[in-house]
Structure formats: structure tokens, C-alpha cells
CSV table of C-alpha atoms in Angstrom, one decimal:
chain,number,residue,atom,x,y,z
A,215,MET,CA,-10.5,9.8,-39.9
A,216,ALA,CA,-8.4,9.6,-37.0
A,217,GLU,CA,-9.3,7.3,-34.1
A,218,GLY,CA,-10.0,8.5,-30.9
A,219,PRO,CA,-8.1,7.7,-27.5
A,220,ASP,CA,-8.3,4.3,-26.1
A,221,PRO,CA,-11.0,4.3,-23.4
A,222,VAL,CA,-9.0,2.3,-21.0
A,223,ASP,CA,-6.0,4.7,-21.3
A,224,SER,CA,-8.4,7.7,-20.8
A,225,MET,CA,-9.6,6.0,-17.6
A,226,LEU,CA,-6.3,5.3,-16.1
A,227,ASP,CA,-5.4,8.9,-17.1
A,228,LEU,CA,-8.4,10.3,-15.3
A,229,MET,CA,-7.6,7.7,-12.0
A,230,ARG,CA,-4.3,9.3,-11.8
A,231,ARG,CA,-5.8,12.8,-11.2
A,232,LEU,CA,-8.5,11.5,-8.6
A,233,PRO,CA,-7.9,11.6,-4.6
A,234,PRO,CA,-6.3,8.1,-3.7
A,235,THR,CA,-8.4,7.8,-1.0
A,236,ASN,CA,-11.5,7.3,-3.1
A,237,VAL,CA,-10.1,4.9,-5.7
A,238,GLU,CA,-12.8,2.4,-5.0
A,239,GLU,CA,-15.6,5.0,-5.5
A,240,ASN,CA,-13.9,5.9,-8.6
A,241,VAL,CA,-13.5,2.4,-10.1
A,242,ASN,CA,-16.9,1.6,-9.6
A,243,ALA,CA,-18.2,4.9,-10.8
A,244,LEU,CA,-16.1,4.2,-14.4
A,245,ILE,CA,-17.3,0.8,-14.3
A,246,GLN,CA,-20.9,1.9,-14.2
A,247,ILE,CA,-19.9,4.3,-17.1
A,248,CYS,CA,-18.1,1.8,-19.2
A,249,PRO,CA,-19.2,-1.7,-18.3
A,250,ASP,CA,-17.6,-3.4,-21.3
A,251,TYR,CA,-14.1,-2.3,-19.9
A,252,ALA,CA,-14.6,-3.6,-16.3
A,253,ASP,CA,-12.0,-6.3,-16.4
A,254,ASP,CA,-9.2,-4.3,-18.3
A,255,LEU,CA,-9.8,-1.6,-15.6
A,256,LEU,CA,-10.0,-3.9,-12.6
A,257,GLY,CA,-6.7,-5.2,-13.9
A,258,SER,CA,-4.8,-2.1,-14.2
A,259,VAL,CA,-5.7,-0.3,-11.2
A,260,ASP,CA,-4.4,-1.3,-7.8
A,261,GLN,CA,-7.1,-1.0,-5.0
A,262,PRO,CA,-6.7,-1.5,-1.3
A,263,LEU,CA,-6.8,-5.2,-0.4
A,264,LYS,CA,-10.2,-6.8,1.1
A,265,VAL,CA,-9.9,-9.2,3.9
A,266,ARG,CA,-12.1,-12.1,3.7
A,267,THR,CA,-12.5,-15.3,5.6
A,268,ASP,CA,-12.3,-18.7,4.2
A,269,ARG,CA,-15.3,-20.7,5.3
A,270,ALA,CA,-13.6,-24.0,5.3
A,271,THR,CA,-10.5,-23.3,7.5
A,272,GLY,CA,-11.7,-20.0,9.3
A,273,LYS,CA,-8.5,-18.3,8.5
A,274,ASP,CA,-8.5,-14.8,6.9
A,275,TYR,CA,-7.3,-14.2,3.3
A,276,LEU,CA,-6.8,-11.4,0.9
A,277,ALA,CA,-8.9,-10.7,-2.3
A,278,CYS,CA,-7.8,-8.9,-5.3
A,279,ASP,CA,-8.2,-9.3,-9.1
A,280,TYR,CA,-5.5,-11.9,-9.1
A,281,ASN,CA,-7.8,-14.5,-7.3
A,282,ARG,CA,-11.1,-13.2,-8.8
A,283,ASP,CA,-13.1,-15.3,-11.0
A,284,GLY,CA,-16.3,-13.4,-11.9
A,285,ASP,CA,-17.6,-12.4,-8.5
A,286,SER,CA,-15.9,-15.1,-6.5
A,287,TYR,CA,-12.5,-15.1,-4.8
A,288,ARG,CA,-10.4,-18.0,-4.2
A,289,SER,CA,-8.9,-18.7,-0.9
A,290,PRO,CA,-5.1,-19.7,-0.9
A,291,TRP,CA,-5.8,-22.0,2.4
A,292,SER,CA,-8.7,-24.2,0.9
A,293,ASN,CA,-8.4,-23.5,-2.8
A,294,GLU,CA,-12.0,-22.8,-2.7
A,295,TYR,CA,-14.0,-20.1,-4.2
A,296,ASP,CA,-16.5,-17.9,-2.6
A,297,PRO,CA,-19.3,-18.1,-3.4
A,298,PRO,CA,-18.9,-21.4,-4.9
A,299,ILE,CA,-18.4,-21.8,-8.6
A,300,GLU,CA,-18.0,-24.6,-10.9
A,301,ASP,CA,-14.7,-24.7,-13.1
A,302,GLY,CA,-13.0,-21.7,-11.4
A,303,THR,CA,-9.5,-20.9,-12.2
A,304,ALA,CA,-6.9,-22.8,-10.0
A,305,PRO,CA,-3.2,-23.8,-10.3
A,306,THR,CA,-2.2,-27.1,-11.3
A,307,PRO,CA,-1.4,-29.7,-8.6
A,308,LYS,CA,2.2,-29.2,-8.8
A,309,LEU,CA,1.9,-25.1,-8.6
A,310,ARG,CA,-0.6,-25.7,-5.8
A,311,LYS,CA,1.8,-27.6,-3.6
A,312,LEU,CA,4.3,-24.5,-4.1
A,313,GLU,CA,1.3,-22.1,-3.5
A,314,ILE,CA,0.9,-23.7,0.1
A,315,ALA,CA,4.4,-23.8,0.9
A,316,ALA,CA,4.7,-19.9,-0.2
A,317,ASN,CA,1.8,-19.0,2.0
A,318,GLU,CA,3.3,-20.6,4.9
A,319,ALA,CA,6.5,-18.8,4.4
A,320,PHE,CA,5.2,-15.5,3.9
A,321,ASP,CA,2.8,-16.0,6.7
A,322,THR,CA,6.0,-16.0,9.0
A,323,TYR,CA,7.2,-13.1,7.1
A,324,ARG,CA,4.2,-11.2,7.8
A,325,GLU,CA,4.4,-12.0,11.4
A,326,LEU,CA,8.1,-10.9,11.8
A,327,TYR,CA,7.9,-7.5,10.1
A,328,TYR,CA,4.0,-6.5,10.5
A,329,GLU,CA,3.3,-8.3,14.0
A,330,GLY,CA,-0.2,-8.7,12.6
A,331,GLY,CA,-2.2,-8.3,9.4
A,332,VAL,CA,-3.2,-10.7,6.6
A,333,SER,CA,-0.8,-12.3,3.9
A,334,SER,CA,-1.8,-14.3,1.0
A,335,VAL,CA,0.2,-15.8,-2.1
A,336,TYR,CA,-1.4,-17.0,-5.4
A,337,LEU,CA,0.3,-18.7,-8.3
A,338,TRP,CA,-0.7,-19.2,-11.7
A,339,ASP,CA,1.0,-21.0,-15.0
A,340,LEU,CA,2.3,-18.6,-18.0
A,341,ASP,CA,1.8,-19.6,-21.6
A,342,ASP,CA,5.7,-19.7,-22.1
A,343,GLY,CA,6.1,-22.6,-19.4
A,344,GLY,CA,7.0,-20.5,-16.6
A,345,PHE,CA,4.8,-19.1,-13.8
A,346,ALA,CA,3.7,-16.2,-12.1
A,347,GLY,CA,2.6,-14.9,-8.7
A,348,VAL,CA,1.4,-12.3,-6.4
A,349,VAL,CA,2.4,-11.9,-2.8
A,350,LEU,CA,-0.3,-9.5,-0.8
A,351,LEU,CA,0.3,-7.9,2.5
A,352,LYS,CA,-2.1,-5.9,4.4
A,353,LYS,CA,-1.8,-4.3,7.9
A,354,ALA,CA,-4.7,-1.8,9.3
A,355,MET,CA,-4.6,0.2,12.4
A,356,THR,CA,-8.2,0.7,13.6
A,357,PRO,CA,-8.5,3.5,16.3
A,358,THR,CA,-10.0,2.7,19.8
A,359,SER,CA,-11.1,6.3,20.0
A,360,PRO,CA,-12.1,9.1,18.1
A,361,ASP,CA,-8.8,11.4,18.6
A,362,GLU,CA,-6.5,8.1,17.7
A,363,PRO,CA,-4.7,8.1,14.2
A,364,SER,CA,-5.6,5.3,11.8
A,365,GLY,CA,-4.4,4.1,8.6
A,366,SER,CA,-3.6,0.9,6.4
A,367,TRP,CA,-0.6,-0.5,4.6
A,368,ASP,CA,-1.1,-2.6,1.4
A,369,SER,CA,1.5,-4.4,-0.4
A,370,ILE,CA,1.0,-5.9,-3.9
A,371,HIS,CA,4.2,-7.9,-5.2
A,372,VAL,CA,3.8,-9.3,-8.6
A,373,PHE,CA,6.3,-11.5,-10.1
A,374,GLU,CA,7.1,-13.6,-13.2
A,375,THR,CA,9.6,-16.5,-13.2
A,376,ALA,CA,11.4,-18.0,-16.4
A,377,GLU,CA,13.5,-20.7,-15.5
A,378,ARG,CA,17.0,-21.1,-17.5
A,379,GLY,CA,18.6,-24.2,-16.5
A,380,ARG,CA,19.7,-24.1,-13.0
A,381,GLN,CA,19.1,-20.5,-12.9
A,382,ALA,CA,15.5,-18.5,-13.1
A,383,HIS,CA,15.1,-15.0,-14.2
A,384,TYR,CA,12.6,-12.9,-11.7
A,385,LYS,CA,10.9,-9.9,-12.7
A,386,LEU,CA,9.1,-8.0,-9.5
A,387,THR,CA,6.6,-5.2,-9.8
A,388,SER,CA,5.8,-4.1,-6.3
A,389,THR,CA,3.3,-1.4,-5.3
A,390,VAL,CA,2.6,-0.1,-2.0
A,391,MET,CA,-0.7,1.8,-0.7
A,392,LEU,CA,-0.4,3.8,2.3
A,393,GLU,CA,-3.1,5.9,4.0
A,394,LEU,CA,-2.6,7.5,7.3
A,395,VAL,CA,-5.3,9.8,9.2
A,396,THR,CA,-4.7,11.7,12.4
A,397,LYS,CA,-7.1,13.8,14.0
A,398,GLN,CA,-6.7,16.6,16.5
A,399,ASN,CA,-9.3,17.0,19.3
A,400,ASN,CA,-9.2,19.9,21.9
A,401,LYS,CA,-11.5,20.6,24.8
A,402,ALA,CA,-13.6,23.5,24.2
A,403,ASP,CA,-12.7,26.3,26.9
A,404,ASP,CA,-14.8,28.9,25.7
A,405,THR,CA,-18.2,28.4,24.1
A,406,SER,CA,-19.1,32.1,23.7
A,407,VAL,CA,-17.5,32.4,20.4
A,408,LEU,CA,-18.7,29.0,18.8
A,409,SER,CA,-21.6,28.6,16.3
A,410,GLU,CA,-24.4,26.5,17.3
A,411,PRO,CA,-23.1,23.3,15.8
A,412,GLU,CA,-19.8,23.7,17.3
A,413,LYS,CA,-21.7,24.5,20.8
A,414,LYS,CA,-23.4,21.1,20.5
A,415,ALA,CA,-20.2,19.4,19.7
A,416,SER,CA,-18.6,21.2,22.8
A,417,GLU,CA,-21.4,20.2,25.2
A,418,GLN,CA,-20.4,16.6,24.3
A,419,GLY,CA,-16.8,17.3,25.7
A,420,TRP,CA,-14.8,17.7,22.5
A,421,ASN,CA,-14.5,20.0,19.7
A,422,SER,CA,-12.6,18.9,16.7
A,423,SER,CA,-9.9,21.0,15.5
A,424,GLY,CA,-8.5,19.3,12.7
A,425,GLU,CA,-7.9,16.1,10.6
A,426,ILE,CA,-5.1,15.5,8.4
A,427,THR,CA,-5.0,12.6,5.6
A,428,LEU,CA,-2.0,11.5,3.7
A,429,SER,CA,-2.5,8.8,1.2
A,430,GLY,CA,-0.8,7.4,-1.9
A,431,SER,CA,0.8,4.7,-3.9
A,432,MET,CA,4.3,3.9,-4.9
A,433,THR,CA,5.3,1.3,-7.5
A,434,ARG,CA,8.7,0.0,-8.4
A,435,GLN,CA,10.4,-2.7,-10.4
A,436,THR,CA,13.4,-5.0,-10.6
A,437,GLU,CA,14.8,-7.9,-12.2
A,438,GLN,CA,17.2,-10.7,-11.0
A,439,ASP,CA,18.7,-13.8,-11.8
A,440,TRP,CA,18.9,-16.6,-8.9
A,441,PRO,CA,20.0,-20.0,-8.6
A,442,VAL,CA,17.1,-22.8,-8.5
A,443,HIS,CA,18.3,-26.1,-6.8
A,444,GLU,CA,14.7,-27.2,-6.1
A,445,PRO,CA,11.2,-25.8,-6.5
A,446,THR,CA,10.9,-24.4,-3.1
A,447,SER,CA,14.0,-22.0,-4.1
A,448,HIS,CA,11.6,-20.0,-5.8
A,449,ILE,CA,10.0,-19.1,-2.6
A,450,THR,CA,13.7,-18.2,-0.8
A,451,ASN,CA,14.4,-16.1,-4.2
A,452,THR,CA,11.2,-14.0,-4.6
A,453,GLY,CA,11.2,-13.4,-0.7
A,454,LYS,CA,14.7,-11.8,-0.7
A,455,MET,CA,13.6,-9.8,-3.6
A,456,ILE,CA,10.2,-8.8,-1.9
A,457,GLU,CA,12.1,-8.0,1.4
A,458,GLU,CA,14.6,-5.7,-0.1
A,459,MET,CA,11.9,-4.1,-2.0
A,460,GLU,CA,9.9,-3.3,0.9
A,461,MET,CA,12.7,-1.9,3.1
A,462,LYS,CA,13.9,0.4,0.2
A,463,MET,CA,10.1,1.5,-0.6
A,464,ARG,CA,9.6,2.0,3.2
A,465,ASN,CA,12.9,4.3,3.4
A,466,LEU,CA,11.6,6.3,0.4
A,467,LEU,CA,8.4,6.8,2.1
A,468,GLN,CA,10.1,8.0,5.5
A,469,GLU,CA,12.7,10.1,4.2
A,470,VAL,CA,11.6,11.4,0.9
A,471,TYR,CA,7.7,11.7,1.1
A,472,PHE,CA,7.2,12.6,4.6
A,473,GLY,CA,10.6,14.6,5.0
A,474,LYS,CA,9.3,16.7,2.1
A,475,THR,CA,6.0,17.3,3.6
A,476,ARG,CA,7.7,18.3,6.9
A,477,ASP,CA,9.9,20.7,5.0
A,478,ILE,CA,7.1,22.2,3.3
A,479,VAL,CA,5.1,22.6,6.7
A,480,TYR,CA,8.1,24.0,8.5
A,481,ASP,CA,8.4,26.5,5.6
A,482,LEU,CA,5.1,27.5,5.8
A,483,ARG,CA,4.5,27.7,9.6
A,484,SER,CA,7.4,28.0,12.0
A,485,VAL,CA,7.2,26.2,15.6
A,486,ASP,CA,9.5,28.7,16.9
A,487,ASP,CA,9.2,32.9,17.4
A,488,LEU,CA,10.6,33.9,14.1
A,489,GLU,CA,11.7,37.6,15.6
A,490,LYS,CA,13.5,35.4,18.2
A,491,ALA,CA,15.2,33.5,15.6
A,492,ARG,CA,16.0,36.7,13.5
A,493,ARG,CA,17.6,38.1,16.5
A,494,GLN,CA,19.7,35.0,17.1
A,495,ARG,CA,21.1,35.0,13.3
A,496,GLU,CA,21.9,38.8,13.6
A,497,LEU,CA,23.9,37.7,17.0
A,498,GLN,CA,25.7,35.2,15.4
A,499,LYS,CA,26.7,37.3,12.5
A,500,GLU,CA,28.1,40.1,15.0
A,501,LEU,CA,30.0,37.2,16.7
A,502,VAL,CA,31.6,35.9,13.6
A,503,GLY,CA,32.4,39.5,12.7
A,504,PHE,CA,34.1,40.1,16.0
A,505,ILE,CA,36.0,36.6,15.5
A,506,LYS,CA,37.4,37.7,12.1
A,507,ARG,CA,39.0,41.1,13.3
């Protein structure tokens, strides 16, 4: 008798077909249905990063599956879990020293490129003698009025490091999750044609005329070799790779995804008078004909 499909594969296949804006709700629903596969699902699905505050230092940090132990999350600043737990997973003293330096370095990177937001770096040892880590970056735009846009940018950069003499091989997997919400509100000039709910909204001064939500995620991978002169060289090397990867992914989002969306919208609805454009094309053809004569 043939075995059925793997439950985790089926859940991941389902997640790819569900709206990305509801990823947290969908993951929680699947965990309730299949609680035995909760860890596998949480480790395979990227979710928007959560901002938490370190009680010991007062600094913000990002929570994800890489700094989670049960229901507690480890802060990169104090190395303590919240809520507190005994025997929580933590890096070795040598790796913890590198983790502290990495958090300071990427905190500067965050301020230079994001001008705000929150960053966190977590490192852990691998069984083969190397180490791995994750660099998290989040920037959220909170609207101050109902008609202002809102959105968030979440970057998750997971890397593995294998030292080979005076060089190290790095494997980087980067995921960017982007969500943009724009709202268009117009004053209601004529309430005679509005329904009762719309009239009530117009009496308050505004009539919502539309909302556009663009969201999704993108994942890219790369592998590179870099020289290692001292332990902090790992921070410099991974920093260069992450900086280059974020630039490439941002350009892809801007030129390919948003550009394609703009082309589709322009094909569906022109901003200019189509009849006027048709006459201009006919006039151009006539002028070209006269020139060829």
C-alpha cells in the first residue's frame, strides 16, 4: 500500500496558495489542526518578524524561530530568555562574543540603510564544527491618518559558515517580506446617491473610495568564499554579502514586480484619452508617409 503525502509538504504546499497577508493566521490554524508538526512548520515558513523589548536593557529586538526555545525568546542584547526558562539554548562564550560584535555592526548598518527599524543577529554552532547565524531587519511604516499609506519590510538572512584554513565558505539564504497598503479617501460631494452606510461615513467627512494591498515574499541564495584573518572577519564577510543581496532584491522588487504591476494597470485603464491617442498615432503615420514620399 502506497504511503500518503508527507503532512509537512502538504501544509507548505497549501501555504504557498494562501494570501501572504494572512500568513500568521494560516500557520496558527494549521498548527491547531496538526499540532505534532508545529516545530517543522514554524521552522519552514517565514513569518513577519515580531518586535519585543529586552527587560534587562530596554532595547528592542526581533523574535523569530531562530531565537525561540519553547514559548520563550532570547534577546541578543542580554542573552536572556523572556519569559525566563532554565537551560535555554545559548551560544558558546566564544560565539557569544562574536554575536555581540555582529549585533553592534548590523545596528549601524540598519541605521545607515533603514534610518530606523529594528535589527537582531543570532548565532549558533553546527555539528560539523562550523557555525550558522541569522541577521534580521525590520522597518514598519505606521500611518498617522486614515489616508496615509502603511507597510513593512522584513529581511531574514540565514547563513552557514565553514572555515577552510585561512578562508571560509559562506552559504546565504535571504528572504524579504514586503507589505504595502495604500488608501484613497475623497470628500463626498453628493450624498443623494449614497446608501445609508455611505451617508453615515460621509457625514463624518470622508468616504473611503479604495484600498490597495501589495504583499509577498522573495527568497534568493548565494555561496561565496572569503578570506578570514580574525574572528571578526566573519562579520565583515557576511555583511558584504547581505548588503549586496539586499540591493539586488530591492532592485528586483522595484523594477520587475512593481514595474510589471504598473504595466498591467496601464493596459487595463489608460490615464489619457484613448481617442486622442489614436488620432495622434494616425497623424504620426501620415507624417511618416509624407516624409517617405
